[in-house]
Amino acid sequence: AACYRAVGRGVLPLLKQITCPVTVLVGADSTHLPGKAMAKDADFEAKAAATREYFQFVASHFANARLVVVPGAGHFVPQEKPADVAREVARSYGELARSGPRAKL
């Protein structure tokens, strides 16, 4: 929760300083939209689309990020789809290993 509150306090512009590759994971079925009020009568698809859009917005603030939408996962992606998370970590690590010299952390 503190992380989400901090995003509203000017953290987003600082994310460009993170130059190492970043993978942002969001569950395709997540309807948690941090820091934003959503109409209570919004349907599931509208909530899920707004959540994915928010995380794409966050990912766009990193110097080198990609957004991965995990099918069949809600808000707790690591608990709901651990194999998918492991695959993405391995993929990110493999890409980093192939890229040669380490990115500045």
PDB file of C-alpha atoms in Angstrom:
ATOM      1  CA  ALA A   1       0.000   0.000   0.000  1.00  0.00           C
ATOM      2  CA  ALA A   2       2.829   2.403   0.808  1.00  0.00           C
ATOM      3  CA  CYS A   3       4.295   1.774  -2.638  1.00  0.00           C
ATOM      4  CA  TYR A   4       1.009   2.703  -4.301  1.00  0.00           C
ATOM      5  CA  ARG A   5       0.737   5.887  -2.227  1.00  0.00           C
ATOM      6  CA  ALA A   6       4.323   6.803  -3.120  1.00  0.00           C
ATOM      7  CA  VAL A   7       3.560   6.568  -6.849  1.00  0.00           C
ATOM      8  CA  GLY A   8       1.239   9.520  -6.386  1.00  0.00           C
ATOM      9  CA  ARG A   9       4.004  11.523  -4.719  1.00  0.00           C
ATOM     10  CA  GLY A  10       6.326  11.963  -7.636  1.00  0.00           C
ATOM     11  CA  VAL A  11       8.008   8.561  -7.799  1.00  0.00           C
ATOM     12  CA  LEU A  12       7.089   7.924 -11.432  1.00  0.00           C
ATOM     13  CA  PRO A  13       9.599  10.430 -12.894  1.00  0.00           C
ATOM     14  CA  LEU A  14      12.363   8.787 -10.862  1.00  0.00           C
ATOM     15  CA  LEU A  15      11.763   5.377 -12.456  1.00  0.00           C
ATOM     16  CA  LYS A  16      13.648   6.474 -15.607  1.00  0.00           C
ATOM     17  CA  GLN A  17      16.806   6.330 -13.480  1.00  0.00           C
ATOM     18  CA  ILE A  18      16.441   2.556 -13.235  1.00  0.00           C
ATOM     19  CA  THR A  19      18.345   1.393 -16.293  1.00  0.00           C
ATOM     20  CA  CYS A  20      18.358  -2.348 -15.792  1.00  0.00           C
ATOM     21  CA  PRO A  21      15.635  -4.324 -17.559  1.00  0.00           C
ATOM     22  CA  VAL A  22      12.337  -4.417 -15.672  1.00  0.00           C
ATOM     23  CA  THR A  23       9.469  -6.837 -16.183  1.00  0.00           C
ATOM     24  CA  VAL A  24       6.094  -5.657 -14.938  1.00  0.00           C
ATOM     25  CA  LEU A  25       3.624  -8.505 -14.429  1.00  0.00           C
ATOM     26  CA  VAL A  26      -0.121  -7.960 -14.189  1.00  0.00           C
ATOM     27  CA  GLY A  27      -2.855 -10.546 -14.085  1.00  0.00           C
ATOM     28  CA  ALA A  28      -5.247 -10.364 -17.024  1.00  0.00           C
ATOM     29  CA  ASP A  29      -8.132 -10.712 -14.579  1.00  0.00           C
ATOM     30  CA  SER A  30      -6.863  -8.234 -11.991  1.00  0.00           C
ATOM     31  CA  THR A  31      -9.295  -5.480 -11.169  1.00  0.00           C
ATOM     32  CA  HIS A  32      -7.172  -3.747  -8.514  1.00  0.00           C
ATOM     33  CA  LEU A  33      -6.473  -0.231  -9.607  1.00  0.00           C
ATOM     34  CA  PRO A  34      -4.146   1.371  -7.051  1.00  0.00           C
ATOM     35  CA  GLY A  35      -4.840   4.919  -6.035  1.00  0.00           C
ATOM     36  CA  LYS A  36      -7.771   5.285  -8.380  1.00  0.00           C
ATOM     37  CA  ALA A  37     -11.448   5.238  -7.669  1.00  0.00           C
ATOM     38  CA  MET A  38     -13.414   3.083 -10.039  1.00  0.00           C
ATOM     39  CA  ALA A  39     -17.124   3.245 -10.547  1.00  0.00           C
ATOM     40  CA  LYS A  40     -18.731   0.567  -8.422  1.00  0.00           C
ATOM     41  CA  ASP A  41     -21.037  -0.298 -11.292  1.00  0.00           C
ATOM     42  CA  ALA A  42     -18.185  -0.798 -13.787  1.00  0.00           C
ATOM     43  CA  ASP A  43     -18.250  -4.272 -15.253  1.00  0.00           C
ATOM     44  CA  PHE A  44     -15.433  -6.774 -14.818  1.00  0.00           C
ATOM     45  CA  GLU A  45     -13.945  -6.242 -18.293  1.00  0.00           C
ATOM     46  CA  ALA A  46     -13.841  -2.474 -17.824  1.00  0.00           C
ATOM     47  CA  LYS A  47     -12.101  -2.859 -14.461  1.00  0.00           C
ATOM     48  CA  ALA A  48      -9.577  -5.364 -15.842  1.00  0.00           C
ATOM     49  CA  ALA A  49      -8.839  -3.168 -18.885  1.00  0.00           C
ATOM     50  CA  ALA A  50      -8.325  -0.113 -16.659  1.00  0.00           C
ATOM     51  CA  THR A  51      -5.939  -2.089 -14.453  1.00  0.00           C
ATOM     52  CA  ARG A  52      -3.859  -3.272 -17.436  1.00  0.00           C
ATOM     53  CA  GLU A  53      -3.779   0.297 -18.759  1.00  0.00           C
ATOM     54  CA  TYR A  54      -2.551   1.570 -15.384  1.00  0.00           C
ATOM     55  CA  PHE A  55       0.292  -0.966 -15.262  1.00  0.00           C
ATOM     56  CA  GLN A  56       1.261  -0.139 -18.861  1.00  0.00           C
ATOM     57  CA  PHE A  57       1.416   3.498 -17.735  1.00  0.00           C
ATOM     58  CA  VAL A  58       3.703   2.549 -14.822  1.00  0.00           C
ATOM     59  CA  ALA A  59       5.906   0.370 -17.066  1.00  0.00           C
ATOM     60  CA  SER A  60       6.291   3.251 -19.524  1.00  0.00           C
ATOM     61  CA  HIS A  61       8.097   5.262 -16.847  1.00  0.00           C
ATOM     62  CA  PHE A  62      11.033   2.835 -16.638  1.00  0.00           C
ATOM     63  CA  ALA A  63      13.943   3.278 -19.044  1.00  0.00           C
ATOM     64  CA  ASN A  64      13.793  -0.368 -20.113  1.00  0.00           C
ATOM     65  CA  ALA A  65      10.598  -2.189 -19.176  1.00  0.00           C
ATOM     66  CA  ARG A  66       8.144  -4.597 -20.671  1.00  0.00           C
ATOM     67  CA  LEU A  67       4.665  -5.385 -19.489  1.00  0.00           C
ATOM     68  CA  VAL A  68       3.580  -9.016 -19.310  1.00  0.00           C
ATOM     69  CA  VAL A  69      -0.142  -9.699 -18.946  1.00  0.00           C
ATOM     70  CA  VAL A  70      -0.573 -13.138 -17.387  1.00  0.00           C
ATOM     71  CA  PRO A  71      -3.716 -14.906 -18.644  1.00  0.00           C
ATOM     72  CA  GLY A  72      -5.952 -16.431 -16.009  1.00  0.00           C
ATOM     73  CA  ALA A  73      -4.334 -14.528 -13.138  1.00  0.00           C
ATOM     74  CA  GLY A  74      -5.897 -11.933 -10.900  1.00  0.00           C
ATOM     75  CA  HIS A  75      -4.142  -9.572  -8.525  1.00  0.00           C
ATOM     76  CA  PHE A  76      -1.879 -12.166  -6.849  1.00  0.00           C
ATOM     77  CA  VAL A  77       0.040 -13.351  -9.913  1.00  0.00           C
ATOM     78  CA  PRO A  78       2.903 -15.145  -8.070  1.00  0.00           C
ATOM     79  CA  GLN A  79       0.463 -17.172  -5.972  1.00  0.00           C
ATOM     80  CA  GLU A  80      -1.996 -17.841  -8.781  1.00  0.00           C
ATOM     81  CA  LYS A  81       0.426 -18.575 -11.637  1.00  0.00           C
ATOM     82  CA  PRO A  82       3.846 -19.411 -10.140  1.00  0.00           C
ATOM     83  CA  ALA A  83       4.999 -21.300 -13.244  1.00  0.00           C
ATOM     84  CA  ASP A  84       4.224 -18.287 -15.438  1.00  0.00           C
ATOM     85  CA  VAL A  85       6.156 -16.013 -13.080  1.00  0.00           C
ATOM     86  CA  ALA A  86       9.109 -18.426 -13.030  1.00  0.00           C
ATOM     87  CA  ARG A  87       9.072 -18.555 -16.835  1.00  0.00           C
ATOM     88  CA  GLU A  88       9.129 -14.755 -17.067  1.00  0.00           C
ATOM     89  CA  VAL A  89      11.951 -14.486 -14.524  1.00  0.00           C
ATOM     90  CA  ALA A  90      13.950 -17.064 -16.502  1.00  0.00           C
ATOM     91  CA  ARG A  91      13.189 -15.247 -19.749  1.00  0.00           C
ATOM     92  CA  SER A  92      14.274 -11.903 -18.284  1.00  0.00           C
ATOM     93  CA  TYR A  93      17.419 -13.446 -16.843  1.00  0.00           C
ATOM     94  CA  GLY A  94      18.209 -15.116 -20.169  1.00  0.00           C
ATOM     95  CA  GLU A  95      17.777 -11.843 -22.046  1.00  0.00           C
ATOM     96  CA  LEU A  96      20.015 -10.080 -19.555  1.00  0.00           C
ATOM     97  CA  ALA A  97      22.678 -12.810 -19.794  1.00  0.00           C
ATOM     98  CA  ARG A  98      22.641 -12.605 -23.606  1.00  0.00           C
ATOM     99  CA  SER A  99      22.882  -8.803 -23.599  1.00  0.00           C
ATOM    100  CA  GLY A 100      26.533  -8.892 -22.587  1.00  0.00           C
ATOM    101  CA  PRO A 101      27.823  -6.459 -19.975  1.00  0.00           C
ATOM    102  CA  ARG A 102      25.597  -6.015 -16.973  1.00  0.00           C
ATOM    103  CA  ALA A 103      23.121  -3.178 -16.973  1.00  0.00           C
ATOM    104  CA  LYS A 104      23.834  -0.433 -14.481  1.00  0.00           C
ATOM    105  CA  LEU A 105      21.767  -1.098 -11.370  1.00  0.00           C
TER     106      LEU A 105
END
